Coordinates of C-alpha atoms in Angstrom, one line a residue:
M1 CA 9.7 -6.4 -9.1
Y2 CA 12.6 -8.4 -7.7
I3 CA 11.9 -12.0 -6.8
R4 CA 14.7 -14.1 -5.2
P5 CA 14.6 -17.5 -3.6
F6 CA 14.3 -17.3 0.2
S7 CA 15.5 -20.2 2.3
V8 CA 13.5 -20.3 5.5
A9 CA 15.8 -23.0 6.9
A10 CA 18.8 -20.8 6.4
V11 CA 17.3 -17.5 7.4
V12 CA 14.6 -18.1 9.9
A13 CA 15.0 -21.4 11.7
S14 CA 18.7 -20.8 12.2
V15 CA 18.3 -17.3 13.4
A16 CA 18.7 -17.1 17.2
S17 CA 19.1 -13.4 17.7
G18 CA 21.1 -11.9 14.9
V19 CA 21.4 -11.3 11.2
W20 CA 24.5 -10.2 9.3
Y21 CA 24.3 -8.7 5.8
F22 CA 27.6 -9.1 4.1
R23 CA 28.6 -7.7 0.7
A24 CA 31.6 -9.6 -0.5
T25 CA 34.3 -8.4 -2.9
P26 CA 34.1 -9.7 -6.4
N27 CA 35.4 -13.3 -7.1
K28 CA 36.1 -13.9 -3.5
S29 CA 34.8 -17.2 -2.3
R30 CA 33.8 -17.8 1.3
D31 CA 34.0 -21.0 3.1
L32 CA 32.2 -20.5 6.5
A33 CA 34.0 -23.6 7.9
N34 CA 37.4 -21.9 7.4
S35 CA 39.0 -19.5 9.7
P36 CA 37.7 -15.9 9.6
T37 CA 39.6 -13.5 7.3
T38 CA 38.4 -10.0 8.2
A39 CA 39.4 -8.0 11.2
D40 CA 35.9 -7.9 12.6
E41 CA 35.5 -11.7 12.3
I42 CA 38.9 -12.3 14.0
Q43 CA 37.8 -10.0 16.8
S44 CA 34.5 -11.9 17.0
V45 CA 36.3 -15.3 17.6
T46 CA 38.8 -13.8 20.0
R47 CA 36.1 -12.2 22.1
S48 CA 34.1 -15.4 22.1
I49 CA 37.0 -17.2 23.8
V50 CA 36.6 -14.9 26.8
D51 CA 32.9 -15.7 27.2
V52 CA 31.5 -12.9 25.0
P53 CA 27.9 -14.1 24.2
T54 CA 27.5 -15.5 20.8
R55 CA 24.5 -16.4 18.6
R56 CA 24.0 -17.9 15.2
G57 CA 22.9 -15.8 12.3
P58 CA 22.6 -15.8 8.5
V59 CA 25.3 -14.2 6.3
V60 CA 24.0 -12.9 3.0
E61 CA 26.5 -13.2 0.1
D62 CA 26.1 -13.5 -3.6
E63 CA 22.3 -13.9 -3.3
Q64 CA 22.8 -16.8 -0.9
F65 CA 22.2 -17.2 2.9
F66 CA 24.6 -19.0 5.1
V67 CA 24.7 -19.5 8.9
K68 CA 27.5 -18.2 11.0
V69 CA 28.3 -17.7 14.7
L70 CA 28.4 -14.0 15.6
T71 CA 29.0 -12.2 18.8
S72 CA 26.3 -10.3 20.5
A73 CA 28.6 -7.4 20.9
S74 CA 29.2 -7.1 17.1
P75 CA 29.0 -3.5 16.1
I76 CA 26.5 -2.0 13.6
T77 CA 28.8 -0.6 10.9
K78 CA 28.5 0.9 7.5
S79 CA 31.3 1.9 5.1
P80 CA 31.0 4.2 2.1
E81 CA 33.3 2.0 0.0
A82 CA 31.4 0.0 -2.6
Q83 CA 32.9 -3.3 -1.7
A84 CA 32.9 -2.9 2.1
S85 CA 31.1 -5.3 4.4
V86 CA 27.9 -4.2 6.1
Q87 CA 26.6 -5.6 9.3
H88 CA 23.1 -5.1 10.6
A89 CA 22.0 -6.4 13.9
M90 CA 19.0 -8.7 14.1
L91 CA 15.9 -7.1 15.6
T92 CA 14.4 -8.5 18.8
P93 CA 10.6 -9.1 18.7
D94 CA 10.0 -5.9 20.7
E95 CA 12.2 -3.9 18.3
A96 CA 10.3 -5.5 15.3
T97 CA 7.0 -4.4 16.9
S98 CA 8.3 -0.8 17.3
R99 CA 9.3 -0.7 13.7
L100 CA 5.9 -2.1 12.6
R101 CA 4.1 0.5 14.6
R102 CA 6.3 3.5 13.9
L103 CA 4.1 4.9 11.1
E104 CA 0.7 3.6 12.3
E105 CA -2.3 6.0 12.7
S106 CA -5.8 5.4 13.9
Y107 CA -8.7 7.9 13.8
N108 CA -12.2 7.9 15.3
V109 CA -15.0 9.4 13.2
P110 CA -17.9 10.0 15.6
R111 CA -20.0 12.0 13.1
G112 CA -23.0 9.6 12.9
R113 CA -22.7 9.3 9.2
G114 CA -21.8 5.7 8.6
V115 CA -18.1 5.6 9.3
L116 CA -16.8 4.8 12.8
R117 CA -13.0 4.6 12.4
Y118 CA -10.1 4.1 10.0
D119 CA -6.6 2.7 10.6
I120 CA -3.5 3.3 8.6
V121 CA 0.1 2.0 8.5
Q122 CA 3.1 2.2 6.3
L123 CA 6.2 0.1 6.2
P124 CA 9.1 1.2 4.0
S125 CA 11.3 -1.1 1.9
N126 CA 12.6 1.5 -0.4
N127 CA 14.5 4.5 1.1
P128 CA 12.7 6.8 1.0
I129 CA 9.4 5.0 0.7
E130 CA 7.8 5.3 -2.7
D131 CA 4.3 4.7 -1.4
D132 CA 2.0 7.5 -0.2
H133 CA -1.5 8.0 1.0
A134 CA -4.2 10.7 1.5
E135 CA -7.4 11.1 3.5
K136 CA -9.9 14.0 3.3
L137 CA -13.4 14.8 4.6
I138 CA -15.5 17.4 2.9
E139 CA -18.8 18.5 4.6
T140 CA -21.0 19.6 1.7
S141 CA -23.4 22.5 1.9
P142 CA -27.1 22.3 1.2
S143 CA -26.5 24.3 -2.0
L144 CA -24.5 21.3 -3.3
T145 CA -26.6 18.4 -2.0
G146 CA -30.1 19.9 -2.1
P147 CA -32.9 19.3 0.3
D148 CA -33.7 15.9 1.9
S149 CA -36.9 14.8 0.1
R150 CA -38.0 12.9 3.1
I151 CA -38.2 16.0 5.3
N152 CA -38.1 18.7 2.7
T153 CA -35.4 20.6 4.5
P154 CA -31.8 21.6 3.6
T155 CA -29.3 18.9 4.5
T156 CA -25.6 18.3 4.3
S157 CA -23.5 15.3 3.5
D158 CA -20.0 14.0 4.3
W159 CA -17.8 13.3 1.3
M160 CA -15.0 11.1 2.6
F161 CA -11.9 10.2 0.5
W162 CA -9.2 7.6 1.3
S163 CA -6.4 6.9 -1.2
V164 CA -3.2 4.9 -1.4
F165 CA -0.5 5.5 -4.0
D166 CA 2.1 3.0 -5.1
G167 CA 5.1 4.8 -6.6
H168 CA 7.7 3.3 -8.9
G169 CA 10.9 4.7 -10.3
G170 CA 11.0 7.2 -7.4
W171 CA 8.7 8.9 -4.9
T172 CA 7.8 12.2 -6.6
T173 CA 4.7 11.0 -8.5
S174 CA 3.0 9.5 -5.4
A175 CA 3.9 12.5 -3.3
K176 CA 2.3 14.8 -6.0
L177 CA -0.8 12.7 -6.0
R178 CA -1.0 12.9 -2.2
Q179 CA -1.1 16.7 -2.6
V180 CA -3.5 17.2 -5.5
L181 CA -5.5 14.2 -6.7
T182 CA -8.3 14.4 -4.2
S183 CA -8.8 18.1 -5.0
F184 CA -9.0 17.4 -8.7
V185 CA -11.7 14.7 -8.1
A186 CA -13.6 16.8 -5.6
R187 CA -13.9 19.7 -8.0
E188 CA -15.3 17.5 -10.7
L189 CA -17.8 15.9 -8.3
S190 CA -18.9 19.4 -7.1
S191 CA -19.7 20.5 -10.6
T192 CA -21.6 17.2 -11.3
Y193 CA -23.7 17.4 -8.1
K194 CA -24.5 21.1 -8.8
N195 CA -25.7 20.3 -12.3
A196 CA -27.9 17.6 -10.9
L197 CA -29.8 20.1 -8.8
T198 CA -31.2 21.7 -11.9
D199 CA -33.3 18.6 -12.5
P200 CA -36.0 18.4 -9.8
T201 CA -36.5 14.7 -10.4
L202 CA -33.0 13.8 -9.3
V203 CA -32.0 13.3 -5.7
F204 CA -28.5 12.4 -6.7
P205 CA -26.6 12.7 -10.0
S206 CA -26.8 9.6 -12.2
P207 CA -24.3 6.9 -11.3
A208 CA -22.6 7.2 -14.7
S209 CA -22.1 11.0 -14.3
I210 CA -20.5 10.5 -10.9
D211 CA -18.1 7.9 -12.4
E212 CA -17.3 10.2 -15.2
A213 CA -16.5 13.0 -12.8
I214 CA -14.0 10.9 -11.0
K215 CA -12.4 9.8 -14.2
R216 CA -12.1 13.4 -15.4
G217 CA -10.4 14.3 -12.1
F218 CA -7.8 11.5 -12.7
I219 CA -7.2 12.4 -16.3
K220 CA -6.9 16.2 -15.6
C221 CA -4.5 15.5 -12.8
D222 CA -2.3 13.3 -15.0
H223 CA -2.4 15.8 -17.8
E224 CA -1.0 18.4 -15.4
I225 CA 1.8 16.1 -14.3
V226 CA 2.8 14.7 -17.7
H227 CA 2.1 17.5 -20.3
E228 CA 1.7 20.8 -18.5
S229 CA 5.0 20.1 -16.7
V230 CA 6.8 20.3 -20.1
T231 CA 5.3 23.6 -20.9
K232 CA 6.3 25.0 -17.5
A233 CA 9.8 23.7 -17.9
Q234 CA 10.1 25.4 -21.3
E235 CA 8.8 28.7 -19.9
A236 CA 11.2 28.6 -16.9
N237 CA 14.1 27.6 -19.2
T238 CA 16.5 26.4 -16.4
K239 CA 17.6 22.9 -15.6
S240 CA 16.8 23.3 -11.9
A241 CA 13.2 24.4 -12.7
A242 CA 12.9 21.5 -15.1
A243 CA 13.9 19.1 -12.4
A244 CA 11.2 20.3 -10.2
F245 CA 8.4 20.4 -12.8
L246 CA 9.4 17.1 -14.6
G247 CA 10.1 15.0 -11.5
P248 CA 6.5 13.6 -11.1
A249 CA 6.3 13.0 -14.8
L250 CA 9.5 11.0 -15.0
S251 CA 8.6 8.6 -12.2
G252 CA 5.2 6.9 -11.9
S253 CA 2.6 5.8 -9.5
C254 CA -0.5 3.7 -9.3
A255 CA -3.5 5.2 -7.5
L256 CA -6.5 3.7 -5.6
L257 CA -9.0 6.4 -4.5
S258 CA -12.2 5.7 -2.7
F259 CA -15.1 8.1 -2.3
Y260 CA -18.0 7.6 0.2
D261 CA -21.1 9.8 0.1
S262 CA -22.8 9.5 3.5
R263 CA -26.3 10.4 2.1
S264 CA -26.4 7.7 -0.5
K265 CA -24.1 5.2 1.4
E266 CA -22.4 4.5 -1.9
F267 CA -18.7 3.6 -1.8
R268 CA -16.9 4.1 -5.0
V269 CA -13.4 2.8 -5.8
A270 CA -11.3 4.3 -8.6
C271 CA -8.4 2.1 -9.5
T272 CA -5.5 3.0 -11.7
G273 CA -2.8 0.3 -11.5
D274 CA -2.5 -2.7 -9.2
S275 CA -3.3 -1.5 -5.7
R276 CA -6.5 -3.2 -4.5
A277 CA -9.6 -2.7 -2.4
V278 CA -11.6 -5.5 -0.8
L279 CA -14.9 -5.2 1.2
G280 CA -15.5 -7.4 4.2
R281 CA -19.2 -8.2 5.0
R282 CA -20.5 -10.3 7.9
N283 CA -22.7 -13.3 7.2
T284 CA -25.6 -14.4 9.4
N285 CA -23.4 -17.3 10.7
G286 CA -20.8 -14.8 11.9
T287 CA -18.2 -15.4 9.2
W288 CA -17.1 -12.9 6.6
T289 CA -17.2 -12.7 2.9
A290 CA -14.5 -11.0 0.8
Q291 CA -15.8 -8.9 -2.1
P292 CA -13.1 -7.4 -4.4
L293 CA -13.9 -3.8 -5.3
S294 CA -11.1 -3.4 -7.9
E295 CA -9.2 -5.4 -10.5
D296 CA -5.5 -5.4 -10.8
Q297 CA -4.4 -3.6 -14.0
T298 CA -1.2 -5.0 -15.3
G299 CA 0.3 -6.3 -18.5
G300 CA -0.7 -9.8 -17.3
T301 CA -4.4 -8.9 -16.8
P302 CA -6.4 -10.4 -19.7
S303 CA -8.8 -7.5 -20.1
E304 CA -5.9 -5.0 -20.1
M305 CA -3.9 -7.1 -22.6
A306 CA -6.9 -7.1 -24.9
R307 CA -7.4 -3.3 -24.6
L308 CA -3.8 -2.5 -25.3
R309 CA -3.6 -4.8 -28.4
A310 CA -6.9 -3.2 -29.7
E311 CA -5.5 0.3 -29.2
H312 CA -2.1 -0.5 -30.8
P313 CA -2.7 -2.9 -33.7
G314 CA 0.3 -4.2 -35.5
E315 CA 2.5 -4.0 -32.4
P316 CA 2.8 -7.5 -31.1
N317 CA 5.2 -6.5 -28.3
V318 CA 2.9 -3.8 -26.8
V319 CA 2.6 -6.4 -24.0
S320 CA 5.5 -8.7 -23.6
H321 CA 6.1 -11.1 -20.6
G322 CA 3.3 -9.4 -18.7
R323 CA 4.8 -5.9 -19.1
I324 CA 4.0 -2.9 -21.3
L325 CA 6.6 -2.8 -24.1
G326 CA 8.4 -5.5 -22.0
N327 CA 9.2 -3.0 -19.2
L328 CA 6.4 -1.6 -17.1
E329 CA 4.1 -3.9 -15.1
P330 CA 1.1 -1.6 -14.4
S331 CA -0.9 -0.9 -17.5
R332 CA -2.5 2.2 -15.9
A333 CA -0.5 4.7 -13.9
F334 CA 0.1 8.4 -13.3
G335 CA 3.4 9.9 -14.6
D336 CA 5.5 7.4 -16.6
A337 CA 5.9 10.0 -19.2
H338 CA 8.2 7.9 -21.4
Y339 CA 5.2 5.8 -22.2
K340 CA 3.0 8.8 -22.9
W341 CA 5.0 11.6 -24.5
T342 CA 5.3 11.7 -28.3
K343 CA 8.7 11.0 -29.8
D344 CA 9.2 14.7 -30.5
V345 CA 8.6 15.6 -26.8
Q346 CA 10.9 12.9 -25.6
D347 CA 13.7 14.1 -27.9
L348 CA 13.1 17.7 -26.7
V349 CA 13.3 16.7 -23.0
K350 CA 16.5 14.7 -23.6
K351 CA 18.2 17.4 -25.6
Q352 CA 17.3 20.4 -23.3
W353 CA 17.3 18.8 -19.9
F354 CA 18.1 15.3 -18.7
G355 CA 15.7 12.9 -20.3
R356 CA 16.7 9.4 -21.4
S357 CA 16.6 7.8 -24.8
R358 CA 13.2 6.6 -26.1
L359 CA 12.1 3.1 -25.5
A360 CA 13.2 0.9 -28.4
L361 CA 9.6 -0.4 -29.0
L362 CA 7.9 3.0 -28.8
K363 CA 5.8 3.6 -31.9
T364 CA 2.3 5.0 -31.1
P365 CA 2.2 6.5 -27.6
P366 CA 0.5 6.8 -25.2
Y367 CA 0.6 3.2 -24.0
V368 CA -0.2 3.9 -20.4
T369 CA -3.3 5.8 -19.2
A370 CA -4.3 7.2 -15.8
E371 CA -8.0 6.7 -16.5
P372 CA -9.4 4.6 -13.6
V373 CA -11.9 1.8 -13.6
V374 CA -14.6 2.8 -11.1
T375 CA -16.8 0.4 -9.1
T376 CA -19.7 1.3 -6.9
T377 CA -20.9 -0.7 -3.8
K378 CA -23.8 0.1 -1.4
V379 CA -22.2 0.0 2.0
Q380 CA -24.3 -1.5 4.8
P381 CA -23.1 0.2 8.1
E382 CA -25.7 -1.8 10.0
K383 CA -23.8 -5.0 9.1
G384 CA -20.5 -3.6 10.2
D385 CA -18.9 -3.6 6.8
F386 CA -15.2 -2.7 6.4
V387 CA -13.0 -2.0 3.5
V388 CA -9.2 -2.6 3.1
L389 CA -7.2 -0.5 0.7
A390 CA -3.6 -1.5 0.1
T391 CA -0.8 -1.2 -2.3
D392 CA 0.3 -4.3 -4.0
G393 CA 3.0 -5.2 -1.5
L394 CA 0.3 -6.6 0.8
W395 CA -1.4 -8.6 -1.9
E396 CA 1.9 -10.2 -2.8
M397 CA 1.8 -11.7 0.7
L398 CA -1.9 -12.3 1.5
T399 CA -5.0 -13.3 -0.5
N400 CA -8.3 -11.3 -0.4
E401 CA -9.8 -14.0 1.9
E402 CA -6.9 -14.0 4.3
V403 CA -7.0 -10.2 4.6
V404 CA -10.8 -10.2 5.3
G405 CA -10.5 -13.1 7.7
L406 CA -7.6 -11.5 9.6
V407 CA -9.6 -8.3 10.1
G408 CA -12.6 -10.4 11.2
R409 CA -10.4 -12.2 13.7
W410 CA -9.0 -8.8 14.9
L411 CA -12.6 -7.6 15.5
E412 CA -13.2 -10.5 17.7
E413 CA -10.4 -9.2 19.9
N414 CA -11.0 -5.5 19.3
P415 CA -14.7 -4.8 19.0
I416 CA -15.5 -1.3 17.7
S417 CA -18.4 0.4 19.3
E418 CA -21.5 1.1 17.2
K419 CA -22.9 3.1 20.0
P420 CA -22.3 6.8 20.7
A421 CA -18.6 7.3 21.3
T422 CA -17.3 8.3 24.7
V423 CA -13.7 9.2 25.2
N424 CA -11.6 7.2 27.6
P425 CA -9.9 9.8 29.8
T426 CA -6.8 7.8 30.1
S427 CA -6.3 6.6 26.5
G428 CA -8.4 9.0 24.4
S429 CA -9.9 6.0 22.6
W430 CA -13.6 5.7 22.1
T431 CA -13.6 2.0 21.4
P432 CA -15.0 0.1 24.3
S433 CA -12.1 -2.3 24.9
F434 CA -9.2 -4.1 23.5
L435 CA -9.4 -7.6 24.8
G436 CA -6.1 -9.0 23.4
S437 CA -3.4 -9.6 25.8
G438 CA -0.7 -8.2 23.5
S439 CA 1.6 -11.1 24.4
G440 CA 1.4 -12.8 21.1
S441 CA -0.8 -15.7 22.3
G442 CA -3.9 -13.9 21.2
G443 CA -7.4 -14.4 22.7
K444 CA -10.3 -16.5 21.6
G445 CA -9.8 -17.9 18.2
A446 CA -6.5 -16.1 17.7
E447 CA -4.2 -19.0 17.3
G448 CA -4.7 -22.4 15.6
A449 CA -8.3 -21.8 14.5
A450 CA -9.4 -21.2 11.0
L451 CA -10.0 -17.6 10.0
P452 CA -13.7 -16.6 10.1
V453 CA -14.0 -16.1 6.3
D454 CA -15.7 -17.9 3.5
R455 CA -13.3 -19.3 0.9
P456 CA -15.2 -20.0 -2.3
K457 CA -13.6 -22.8 -4.3
E458 CA -13.0 -20.6 -7.3
A459 CA -11.8 -17.6 -5.4
A460 CA -8.2 -18.1 -6.5
G461 CA -7.3 -16.1 -9.6
T462 CA -10.6 -14.1 -9.7
A463 CA -10.9 -10.3 -9.9
G464 CA -7.3 -10.1 -11.1
Q465 CA -5.8 -11.3 -7.9
R466 CA -2.9 -13.8 -8.0
S467 CA -3.9 -17.4 -7.5
N468 CA -1.1 -17.8 -4.9
T469 CA 0.9 -15.1 -3.2
I470 CA 4.3 -14.8 -4.8
R471 CA 6.1 -13.9 -1.6
R472 CA 4.8 -17.1 0.1
I473 CA 6.3 -19.0 -2.8
Q474 CA 9.5 -17.0 -2.6
W475 CA 9.9 -17.4 1.2
G476 CA 9.0 -21.1 1.0
I477 CA 6.3 -21.1 3.6
A478 CA 3.2 -23.2 3.7
A479 CA -0.3 -21.8 3.8
G480 CA -2.3 -22.3 7.0
D481 CA -4.3 -20.1 9.3
E482 CA -2.4 -21.4 12.3
R483 CA 0.5 -18.9 11.5
F484 CA -1.7 -15.9 12.2
V485 CA -1.8 -13.9 15.5
V486 CA -3.6 -10.9 17.0
E487 CA -1.1 -8.6 18.8
D488 CA -1.8 -5.1 17.6
K489 CA -4.5 -2.5 18.3
N490 CA -4.3 -1.0 14.8
A491 CA -6.0 -3.2 12.3
A492 CA -3.7 -2.2 9.4
T493 CA -0.6 -3.0 11.5
H494 CA -2.2 -6.3 12.3
L495 CA -2.4 -7.1 8.6
V496 CA 1.2 -6.2 8.0
R497 CA 2.5 -8.2 10.9
N498 CA 0.7 -11.3 9.7
A499 CA 1.8 -10.7 6.1
L500 CA 5.4 -10.8 7.2
G501 CA 5.0 -14.0 9.2
G502 CA 2.6 -13.5 12.0
K503 CA 3.3 -16.1 14.7
D504 CA 6.8 -16.8 13.2
R505 CA 8.6 -14.0 15.0
D506 CA 12.0 -15.0 13.5
M507 CA 10.6 -14.5 10.0
V508 CA 9.1 -11.1 11.0
C509 CA 12.3 -10.0 12.6
A510 CA 14.4 -11.2 9.6
L511 CA 12.3 -9.5 7.0
L512 CA 12.3 -6.2 8.9
A513 CA 16.1 -6.4 9.6
L514 CA 17.0 -6.6 5.9
P515 CA 18.4 -3.2 4.9
S516 CA 17.3 -1.1 1.9
P517 CA 17.8 -1.5 -1.0
Y518 CA 18.4 -5.2 -0.4
S519 CA 15.1 -5.6 1.4
R520 CA 13.3 -4.7 -1.9
R521 CA 14.1 -8.1 -3.3
Y522 CA 12.0 -9.8 -0.5
R523 CA 9.3 -7.3 0.3
D524 CA 7.8 -4.1 -1.2
D525 CA 6.8 -0.9 0.4
L526 CA 3.5 -1.4 2.2
T527 CA 0.6 1.0 2.7
V528 CA -2.6 -0.3 4.3
E529 CA -5.8 1.4 5.3
V530 CA -8.8 -0.2 7.0
I531 CA -12.1 1.7 7.1
F532 CA -14.8 0.5 9.5
F533 CA -18.4 1.3 8.8
G534 CA -21.2 1.3 11.5
E535 CA -24.2 3.1 12.9
G536 CA -23.7 5.7 15.6
E537 CA -24.8 9.1 16.8
A538 CA -23.0 12.3 16.0
C539 CA -21.0 13.2 19.1
G540 CA -17.8 14.9 17.9
D541 CA -15.3 15.6 15.2
V542 CA -12.7 13.3 13.8
N543 CA -10.0 12.6 16.5
A544 CA -7.0 10.5 16.9
N545 CA -7.3 7.1 18.6
V546 CA -4.1 6.9 20.6
D547 CA -4.4 3.2 21.3
G548 CA -3.9 2.4 17.7
S549 CA -1.5 5.3 16.8
A550 CA 2.2 5.8 17.0
P551 CA 3.3 8.4 19.7
G552 CA 2.8 11.9 18.4
T553 CA -0.1 11.2 16.2
S554 CA -2.7 13.8 16.9
K555 CA -3.9 15.6 13.8
P556 CA -6.7 13.7 11.9
K557 CA -6.1 13.2 8.2
L558 CA -9.8 13.7 7.4

């Protein structure tokens, strides 16, 4: 994780309408008060003399931001030479909004089984994005769920899965999880539910057996990625095949998978790594309470540090500076084979294909596990519960309470119907209305007022969350609910906009304008899902809500 000081005064307050990213040649000092020295800069000054519009923008050089006068007509250029300059025009607020909404999706779930809608958005920082996500709905048969004891007739249930994957060291592991992890878990759950039917006293499998089924799915999936891939590469005996088989093993990914059973109304969260799930539940006074459903699993988490030291006695550096063997931050992850393979396997991979040298501190692998910690929560659709799943990029910017309060404020502007859904013939949306003006001013309570969320005095630092968001410290911005706005019809996009600056449009534009890979020093990839629970009648299948989706979104992911 790259953390660099971020001067708001230099980057945001001084930005009128442009940003220029400049990579200087080595040992070349730059005095912005002196005359320009490059052809482009000379042209900029010459054109400004003949009334070409100018604006002030920050120049990035040697990890520092400076302010400079640029012409509005400055071209967007890119050169393949390592030491060439790179210019990147500042985004307008409308362009920033388009970028925020480019990967947003929203789906209605009018099946009458406790889920009303879910919203998704992604915002890349890496190129390509290393995050991924998956959603799946399985309608179980009576042979799997058994009869409903209340009416003694066969019944079905919806199994709904939502997952976010935070890749590191590449995108291949998270992409592999998108393809296969839900299936691994569903197979184990199917076997567990079938076994429970043999006991007439059981309506559902025991909670422990369901948790163990999810864990088995995770472990079997990781075994295929890390260990079976080596066997397949040996059998293929070509470097090209080895690259394909070993790719997901050599990179890594955290995983956060949620499982909702519509019959039991139980919502399980399986966490491997430092992505996070938080439940929002409405109080009788109209405010919301944030309930963490997972704990971050890193080398800095006390429970994880204790586990690793117990598993690897006599290795004082098993956790060093909050990282596994001083390198990897998440203590649980898929892939990351160099923390799991034996020394012999690592030597084999390096000799036959393209592996790297063993870690200097490697003694008793595995040090990293894909086994998740599973939590169970009884969802209350009648109270309008919602759950936010997100990769750690969001939690670097916002606290649990801020996230729940922001969704609560969004719901004040964008109420989701709990009545039977009816499709709007012009928009395709079945939500009754979106009351926000979309102008940035927001509606009732959208600007200046406190977020409608309880903030317990001891909330900071609990459940593994950071006591203060590291990006807020890095960017040098003060806390305060007055910085938040309601401008988006997708709740996940709404969270990302406010994480990047909210009402401070210059900040939002500047952070979105920074090019990859430089942007990674100031913001991570972001993947956010918001699931809305509620009571409603069955009146259709899952369908796209076009009001909250990017153009072209039509196929539901459930």
